[in-house]
Coordinates of C-alpha atoms in Angstrom, one line a residue:
X211 CA 58.2 -86.1 21.1
X212 CA 54.8 -85.2 22.5
X213 CA 54.0 -81.7 23.9
X214 CA 53.0 -81.7 27.5
X215 CA 50.1 -79.7 28.9
X216 CA 52.6 -77.5 30.6
X217 CA 54.2 -76.7 27.2
X218 CA 50.8 -75.7 25.9
X219 CA 50.5 -72.9 28.4
X220 CA 50.3 -69.4 26.8
X221 CA 51.6 -66.6 28.9
X222 CA 49.9 -63.9 26.8
X223 CA 46.5 -65.5 27.1
X224 CA 47.0 -66.0 30.8
X225 CA 47.9 -62.3 31.3
X226 CA 44.9 -61.2 29.1
X227 CA 42.4 -63.3 31.1
X228 CA 43.8 -62.1 34.4
X229 CA 43.6 -58.4 33.3
X230 CA 40.0 -58.8 32.3
X231 CA 39.2 -60.3 35.7
X232 CA 41.0 -57.5 37.4
X233 CA 39.1 -54.8 35.3
X234 CA 35.8 -56.4 36.0
X235 CA 36.5 -56.4 39.7
X236 CA 37.6 -52.8 39.5
X237 CA 34.3 -51.8 37.8
X238 CA 32.3 -53.7 40.3
X239 CA 34.1 -51.9 43.2
X240 CA 33.4 -48.5 41.5
X241 CA 29.8 -49.4 40.9
X242 CA 29.2 -50.5 44.5
X243 CA 30.9 -47.3 45.6
X244 CA 28.7 -45.2 43.4
X245 CA 25.5 -46.9 44.5
X246 CA 26.6 -46.6 48.1
X247 CA 27.1 -42.8 47.5
X248 CA 23.7 -42.7 45.8
X249 CA 22.1 -44.3 48.8
X250 CA 23.8 -41.8 51.1
X251 CA 22.4 -38.9 49.1
X252 CA 18.9 -40.5 49.0
X253 CA 19.1 -40.9 52.8
X254 CA 20.3 -37.4 53.4
X255 CA 18.4 -34.1 53.9
X256 CA 19.8 -32.1 51.0
X257 CA 18.5 -31.5 47.5
X258 CA 20.5 -33.3 44.8
X259 CA 22.7 -31.4 42.4
X260 CA 21.0 -30.1 39.2
X261 CA 17.6 -29.3 40.8
X262 CA 16.6 -25.7 40.2
X263 CA 13.8 -23.4 41.0
X264 CA 12.8 -20.9 38.3
X265 CA 16.4 -21.2 37.1
X266 CA 18.0 -20.8 40.6
X267 CA 20.2 -23.8 41.8
X268 CA 18.8 -25.7 44.8
X269 CA 21.4 -28.5 45.0
X270 CA 22.8 -29.0 48.4
X271 CA 20.0 -27.0 50.2
X272 CA 17.9 -28.5 52.9
X273 CA 14.1 -28.1 53.2
X274 CA 14.3 -24.7 55.0
X275 CA 16.8 -23.4 52.5
X276 CA 14.6 -24.4 49.6
X277 CA 11.6 -22.8 51.3
X278 CA 13.4 -19.5 51.6
X279 CA 14.3 -19.6 47.9
X280 CA 10.7 -20.3 46.9
X281 CA 9.5 -17.6 49.3
X282 CA 11.7 -15.1 47.6
X283 CA 10.4 -16.2 44.2
X284 CA 6.8 -15.9 45.3
X285 CA 7.5 -12.3 46.5
X286 CA 8.7 -11.4 43.1
X287 CA 5.8 -13.1 41.2
X288 CA 2.8 -12.2 43.3
X289 CA 1.3 -8.7 42.8
X290 CA -2.1 -7.1 42.4
X291 CA -4.1 -7.5 39.2
X292 CA -5.0 -4.3 37.5
X293 CA -7.9 -3.8 35.1
X294 CA -8.8 -0.8 33.0
X295 CA -12.0 0.4 31.4
X296 CA -12.5 3.8 29.8
X297 CA -9.8 5.4 32.0
X298 CA -10.9 3.8 35.3
X299 CA -8.5 1.5 37.0
X300 CA -9.8 -1.5 39.0
X301 CA -7.5 -3.5 41.3
X302 CA -7.7 -7.0 42.8
X303 CA -5.0 -7.7 45.4
X304 CA -3.6 -11.2 46.3
X305 CA -5.2 -10.9 49.7
X306 CA -8.6 -10.2 48.0
X307 CA -8.6 -13.7 46.5
X308 CA -6.4 -15.6 49.0
X309 CA -3.7 -16.1 46.4
X310 CA -1.1 -18.2 48.2
X311 CA 2.1 -19.8 46.8
X312 CA 2.5 -23.5 47.4
X313 CA 6.0 -23.1 49.0
X314 CA 6.0 -26.3 51.0
X315 CA 4.8 -28.4 48.1
X316 CA 7.5 -27.0 45.8
X317 CA 10.2 -27.6 48.5
X318 CA 9.0 -31.2 48.9
X319 CA 9.1 -31.7 45.1
X320 CA 12.7 -30.4 45.0
X321 CA 13.7 -32.8 47.8
X322 CA 11.9 -35.8 46.2
X323 CA 14.2 -36.1 43.1
X324 CA 16.7 -39.0 43.6
X325 CA 14.8 -40.4 46.6
X326 CA 12.0 -42.7 47.4
X327 CA 12.8 -45.3 44.8
X328 CA 15.0 -48.3 44.4
X329 CA 18.8 -47.9 44.7
X330 CA 19.2 -48.2 40.9
X331 CA 16.2 -45.9 40.3
X332 CA 17.5 -43.3 42.7
X333 CA 20.9 -43.4 41.1
X334 CA 19.5 -43.0 37.6
X335 CA 17.3 -40.0 38.8
X336 CA 20.3 -38.4 40.5
X337 CA 22.4 -38.8 37.3
X338 CA 19.6 -37.2 35.2
X339 CA 19.4 -34.3 37.6
X340 CA 23.2 -33.7 37.3
X341 CA 23.3 -34.1 33.6
X342 CA 20.1 -32.6 32.4
X343 CA 18.8 -30.6 35.4
X344 CA 15.4 -30.5 36.9
X345 CA 13.3 -27.3 37.2
X346 CA 10.7 -27.0 40.0
X347 CA 7.9 -24.6 39.1
X348 CA 6.2 -22.7 42.0
X349 CA 2.4 -23.0 41.8
X350 CA -0.3 -21.3 43.8
X351 CA -3.9 -21.6 45.1
X352 CA -6.6 -19.0 45.1
X353 CA -10.3 -18.8 46.1
X354 CA -12.2 -18.7 42.8
X355 CA -15.4 -17.7 44.6
X356 CA -13.7 -14.6 45.9
X357 CA -12.3 -13.9 42.5
X358 CA -15.9 -14.1 41.1
X359 CA -17.1 -11.7 43.8
X360 CA -14.4 -9.2 42.9
X361 CA -15.0 -9.4 39.2
X362 CA -18.8 -9.1 39.7
X363 CA -18.1 -5.9 41.8
X364 CA -16.1 -4.5 38.9
X365 CA -18.8 -5.5 36.4
X366 CA -21.4 -3.7 38.5
X367 CA -19.6 -0.5 37.7
X368 CA -19.3 -1.2 34.0
X369 CA -22.5 -3.0 33.1
X370 CA -25.4 -1.0 31.8
X371 CA -28.8 -2.0 30.5
X372 CA -29.7 -1.3 26.9
X373 CA -32.3 1.4 26.3
X374 CA -34.9 1.0 23.6
X375 CA -35.2 3.6 20.9
X376 CA -38.5 5.4 21.4
X377 CA -41.0 7.1 19.1
X378 CA -43.1 9.9 20.6
X379 CA -45.3 12.8 19.7
X380 CA -43.7 16.3 20.1
X381 CA -45.7 19.2 21.6
X382 CA -46.7 20.3 18.1
X383 CA -47.9 16.8 17.2
X384 CA -45.0 15.9 15.0
X385 CA -43.1 12.6 15.4
X386 CA -39.9 12.7 17.4
X387 CA -37.5 9.8 17.9
X388 CA -35.0 9.1 20.7
X389 CA -32.1 6.8 19.6
X390 CA -31.5 3.5 21.4
X391 CA -28.6 3.0 23.7
X392 CA -26.3 0.0 23.4
X393 CA -25.9 -1.8 26.7
X394 CA -22.7 -3.2 28.1
X395 CA -22.1 -6.5 29.9
X396 CA -18.8 -7.8 31.2
X397 CA -18.3 -11.5 30.8
X398 CA -16.9 -12.2 34.2
X399 CA -16.9 -16.0 33.7
X400 CA -14.7 -15.6 30.7
X401 CA -12.3 -13.4 32.5
X402 CA -12.1 -15.7 35.5
X403 CA -11.4 -18.6 33.2
X404 CA -8.6 -16.7 31.4
X405 CA -7.0 -15.9 34.8
X406 CA -7.1 -19.5 36.1
X407 CA -3.8 -20.7 34.5
X408 CA -1.8 -17.5 35.2
X409 CA -2.9 -17.4 38.8
X410 CA -2.2 -21.1 39.5
X411 CA 1.1 -21.0 37.7
X412 CA 2.1 -17.7 39.3
X413 CA 2.5 -16.1 35.9
X414 CA 0.4 -13.0 36.6
X415 CA 0.0 -10.4 34.0
X416 CA 2.5 -7.5 34.7
X417 CA 0.6 -4.8 32.9
X418 CA -3.0 -3.5 33.0
X419 CA -5.7 -5.8 31.6
X420 CA -8.0 -3.9 29.3
X421 CA -11.6 -4.9 29.9
X422 CA -13.8 -5.2 26.8
X423 CA -17.5 -5.7 27.8
X424 CA -19.9 -7.2 25.3
X425 CA -22.4 -4.9 23.5
X426 CA -26.0 -5.6 24.3
X427 CA -28.4 -4.3 21.6
X428 CA -31.8 -2.9 22.8
X429 CA -34.9 -4.7 21.7
X430 CA -35.8 -1.6 19.7
X431 CA -32.8 -0.2 18.0
X432 CA -32.3 3.2 16.3
X433 CA -32.4 1.4 13.0
X434 CA -35.7 -0.2 13.8
X435 CA -37.5 3.1 13.9
X436 CA -35.5 4.9 11.2
X437 CA -38.1 4.6 8.5
X438 CA -41.1 5.6 10.7
X439 CA -42.4 8.9 9.5
X440 CA -46.2 9.1 9.9
X441 CA -49.3 8.0 11.8
X442 CA -50.7 5.5 9.3
X443 CA -53.8 4.6 11.5
X444 CA -55.5 5.7 14.6
X445 CA -58.7 5.1 16.5
X446 CA -60.3 6.5 19.7
X447 CA -63.0 5.2 22.0
X448 CA -64.4 6.7 25.3
X449 CA -65.0 5.3 28.8
X450 CA -66.0 6.4 32.3
X451 CA -63.3 6.8 34.9
X452 CA -63.3 4.3 37.8
X453 CA -62.1 0.7 38.2
X454 CA -62.9 -0.1 34.6
X455 CA -61.0 3.0 33.5
X456 CA -58.0 2.0 35.6
X457 CA -58.0 -1.4 33.9
X458 CA -58.1 0.3 30.5
X459 CA -55.2 2.5 31.5
X460 CA -53.1 -0.5 32.6
X461 CA -53.7 -2.5 29.3
X462 CA -53.1 0.6 27.2
X463 CA -49.8 1.1 28.8
X464 CA -48.9 -2.5 28.2
X465 CA -49.4 -2.2 24.4
X466 CA -47.9 1.3 24.1
X467 CA -44.4 1.8 22.7
X468 CA -44.3 -1.7 21.1
X469 CA -42.5 -2.4 17.9
X470 CA -44.0 -4.8 15.4
X471 CA -41.3 -5.7 12.8
X472 CA -42.1 -6.5 9.3
X473 CA -43.6 -10.0 9.0
X474 CA -44.1 -10.2 12.8
X475 CA -47.4 -11.2 14.4
X476 CA -48.6 -9.2 17.5
X477 CA -50.5 -11.0 20.3
X478 CA -52.6 -8.9 22.6
X479 CA -52.6 -11.5 25.4
X480 CA -48.8 -12.2 25.2
X481 CA -48.2 -8.4 25.3
X482 CA -50.6 -7.4 28.0
X483 CA -50.2 -10.5 30.2
X484 CA -52.8 -12.0 32.5
X485 CA -55.4 -9.7 34.0
X486 CA -55.0 -10.5 37.7
X487 CA -55.1 -8.7 41.1
X488 CA -51.3 -9.2 41.3
X489 CA -50.9 -7.4 38.0
X490 CA -52.9 -4.4 39.3
X491 CA -56.2 -5.1 37.7
X492 CA -59.5 -4.4 39.4
X493 CA -62.9 -6.0 39.3
X494 CA -65.2 -4.5 36.7
X495 CA -67.8 -5.4 34.2
X496 CA -67.2 -8.3 31.9
X497 CA -69.2 -10.7 29.8
X498 CA -69.2 -14.3 31.0
X499 CA -71.1 -17.0 29.0
X500 CA -73.2 -14.3 27.4
X501 CA -74.2 -12.7 30.7
X502 CA -73.1 -9.4 32.3
X503 CA -70.8 -10.1 35.3
X504 CA -67.9 -8.8 37.3
X505 CA -64.3 -10.0 37.2
X506 CA -60.7 -8.8 37.2
X507 CA -59.7 -6.9 34.1
X508 CA -63.1 -5.7 33.1
X509 CA -62.7 -3.1 30.4
X510 CA -59.6 -4.6 28.8
X511 CA -61.7 -5.7 25.8
X512 CA -62.1 -2.0 25.0
X513 CA -58.4 -1.7 24.5
X514 CA -58.2 -4.7 22.2
X515 CA -61.2 -3.4 20.2
X516 CA -59.7 0.0 19.9
X517 CA -56.4 -1.5 18.7
X518 CA -58.3 -3.7 16.2
X519 CA -59.9 -0.6 14.6
X520 CA -56.5 1.2 14.5
X521 CA -54.7 -1.6 12.8
X522 CA -57.5 -2.0 10.3
X523 CA -57.2 1.7 9.3
X524 CA -53.4 1.3 9.1
X525 CA -53.6 -1.5 6.6
X526 CA -52.3 -4.3 8.8
X527 CA -53.6 -7.9 8.7
X528 CA -55.8 -9.2 11.5
X529 CA -55.1 -13.0 12.0
X530 CA -57.2 -13.8 15.1
X531 CA -60.3 -11.9 16.3
X532 CA -63.5 -12.9 18.1
X533 CA -66.6 -10.7 18.6
X534 CA -68.4 -10.3 21.9
X535 CA -71.5 -12.3 22.6
X536 CA -73.6 -9.2 22.3
X537 CA -72.9 -5.7 20.9
X538 CA -70.5 -3.4 22.7
X539 CA -71.3 0.2 23.6
X540 CA -67.9 1.7 22.8
X541 CA -67.5 0.6 19.1
X542 CA -69.9 0.1 16.2
X543 CA -71.3 -3.4 15.7
X544 CA -68.8 -5.7 13.9
X545 CA -65.8 -3.7 15.0
X546 CA -65.1 -5.2 18.5
X547 CA -62.4 -7.8 19.4
X548 CA -62.9 -9.6 22.7
X549 CA -60.1 -11.2 24.7
X550 CA -59.9 -13.5 27.7
X551 CA -56.9 -14.9 29.6
X552 CA -55.7 -18.1 28.0
X553 CA -58.9 -18.4 26.0
X554 CA -59.5 -15.7 23.4
X555 CA -56.7 -13.6 21.9
X556 CA -56.5 -10.8 19.3
X557 CA -53.6 -11.0 16.9
X558 CA -52.5 -9.1 13.8
X559 CA -49.5 -9.4 11.4
X560 CA -47.4 -6.6 9.9
X561 CA -47.2 -7.4 6.1
X562 CA -45.6 -4.1 5.3
X563 CA -41.9 -4.0 4.2
X564 CA -41.2 -1.6 7.1
X565 CA -41.7 -1.8 10.9
X566 CA -44.7 -0.3 12.7
X567 CA -44.8 1.2 16.2
X568 CA -47.8 1.3 18.6
X569 CA -48.6 4.2 20.9
X570 CA -51.6 3.9 23.2
X571 CA -52.9 6.7 25.5
X572 CA -55.7 6.6 28.1
X573 CA -56.3 10.0 29.7
X574 CA -59.4 11.3 31.3
X575 CA -62.1 9.4 29.5
X576 CA -60.5 8.9 26.1
X577 CA -58.6 5.9 24.8
X578 CA -56.5 6.4 21.6
X579 CA -54.3 4.0 19.8
X580 CA -51.9 5.2 17.1
X581 CA -50.1 3.0 14.6
X582 CA -47.0 4.7 13.4
X583 CA -45.2 3.5 10.3
X584 CA -43.8 4.4 6.9
X585 CA -46.2 6.4 4.8
X586 CA -45.0 5.0 1.5
X587 CA -46.2 1.5 2.6
X588 CA -49.8 2.6 2.1
X589 CA -49.0 3.7 -1.5
X590 CA -50.9 7.0 -1.0
X591 CA -54.2 5.1 -0.2
X592 CA -56.7 6.1 2.4
X593 CA -58.5 3.3 4.3
X594 CA -62.1 3.2 5.5
X595 CA -64.1 0.6 7.4
X596 CA -67.6 0.0 6.0
X597 CA -70.5 -2.1 7.1
X598 CA -73.4 -3.9 5.5
X599 CA -76.3 -5.6 7.2
X600 CA -78.0 -5.0 10.5
X601 CA -76.5 -4.2 13.9
X602 CA -77.2 -7.9 14.9
X603 CA -75.6 -9.4 11.8
X604 CA -73.1 -6.8 10.5
X605 CA -70.7 -7.6 7.6
X606 CA -67.5 -5.6 7.7
X607 CA -65.3 -4.5 4.8
X608 CA -62.1 -2.7 4.6
X609 CA -62.0 -0.4 1.5
X610 CA -58.8 1.2 0.1
X611 CA -59.3 4.5 -1.7
X612 CA -57.1 6.6 -3.9
X613 CA -58.9 9.9 -3.8
X614 CA -62.5 9.0 -4.6
X615 CA -61.6 5.8 -6.4
X616 CA -61.8 2.4 -4.8
X617 CA -58.5 0.5 -5.2
X618 CA -59.7 -2.7 -3.5
X619 CA -62.3 -3.9 -1.1
X620 CA -61.7 -6.6 1.5
X621 CA -64.4 -8.6 3.2
X622 CA -63.3 -9.1 6.8
X623 CA -66.2 -11.0 8.6
X624 CA -69.9 -11.2 9.4
X625 CA -70.8 -11.3 13.0
X626 CA -73.9 -12.6 14.7
X627 CA -74.8 -11.0 18.0
X628 CA -77.2 -12.3 20.6
X629 CA -79.2 -10.5 23.3
X630 CA -77.6 -10.4 26.7
X631 CA -78.6 -13.2 29.1
X632 CA -79.7 -12.4 32.6
X633 CA -76.9 -11.9 35.1
X634 CA -75.8 -15.0 37.1
X635 CA -73.2 -14.2 39.8
X636 CA -71.9 -17.8 39.9
X637 CA -70.7 -17.8 36.3
X638 CA -66.9 -17.8 36.1
X639 CA -65.9 -18.8 32.5
X640 CA -65.5 -15.9 30.1
X641 CA -67.1 -16.1 26.7

C-alpha cells in the first residue's frame, strides 16, 4: 500500500520550523525596538550613558549640565604658573595670557557621541559608550604672544651680558687681571614650547618651575689671560693734539684690550672699522696718490705704524704691511705701516703657543702700544729692529739676541720711498 503525502508529514519537523520562525520574528521585534530606542536617544538632548569628563559621569545630562561639570573641572585645573630663579619667584596668571577653557567645545563633544550618524552607526556608538565608556578631555586656548611677552619680562630680570676678562697696568706698573664674568640668557622660546602642551591640555604644572638660563661665555675668558705675565713688546710715537690727535685717540681705543689667541691673525681694519664722520673721525692730514691731502681719519696710520713696531719687538709675525708713498715723520724709515679703508690693511699673526693681549694708550701727545704675553714664549731672547741702506731705500731686519749673541736675524722688507707730490685738493683715492 502506498504512503500518502499526508502520511509523510513529520510533526517534529513542523514544530521545529515553526519555532525558528517565531524566534526570528521575536529577534526582529527586539531589534526594531532597540533601534527605535537608539533613535530616540539620538534625537534627544541628553548625553548617552558611559560618557565621562575627566572621570566624572555625564550620562543623562543636558548641555547646560555638562557645561557646569566642565566649568567646575576648569576651576580645579586652571591656576597661575610659578617660576623660580635664585630665590626669586615669578608668576604668570591665567588672565595674563588669556588662558580660557573650551567648555562649550567639550560639552558639544560629549553630546555628539551616539548622534549625527546612521541609525545603525548611532546604535553601535551608544553601545560602545555603555560598554567601554568615552572620556572627554577639557582643552584650553591661550595667547602665545602674551605668554612670550611675560616670559621676556621675566628674562629681562635674569639675563645678563657676559663681561670680558681684562688685563691692565696697576699703579706700580705691574700687570693686574680682572676675571671675566659668565653671562646668563633665558631661552624663552624653549620654555614657551615646553608649556604649549600643558596649557592646551589643561595639565598645568602644580609646583614651581625652576628656570635654568644658558651660560654665555665672554669673548675674553679668565682662562684666556691666565698665562699672560709680562710686556713682551712695546713702542711709542708722538703727535700734536688737535683733530689728528683725536683720530689717533679713537683708533688707539679701538685696538686696545684686544685678545689675539694663539694662531689667530689680527686685522687692523677689521678691528678699527671704517674711519668716517659717523664713527667720530675728523678731517686731518693724509696721503692720497702720493700727495698731501685732507680726509676723515687722518693720523690713523700712526696707530697702525706704532702697532707694527710693537708686534715686531714682541716677536709676532707680520702678514700684511704696506709702506707709505713717502717717509713718515713719526717712525724711522722702513718701520711704517699705512692703512686705508677697504684698500690697505695691516695684519699680524700670533705664532706663539700662548695668547697675547694689546693695550694702546693715547694721552697728551704720546701714543704707546703694549703687547702683553707669556714671557717664556720669547725663550729669554731680546729683540731689536735694525736697518741697512738709506732713508729712501731702507732694508729692515729683526734680530733676536741672547745677551750679546745673535740667535737669528730675519729679513723683513726693503722699502722704496718717493718724494711727496704737490698737493691736489681734488684727489680722493688713498695710496
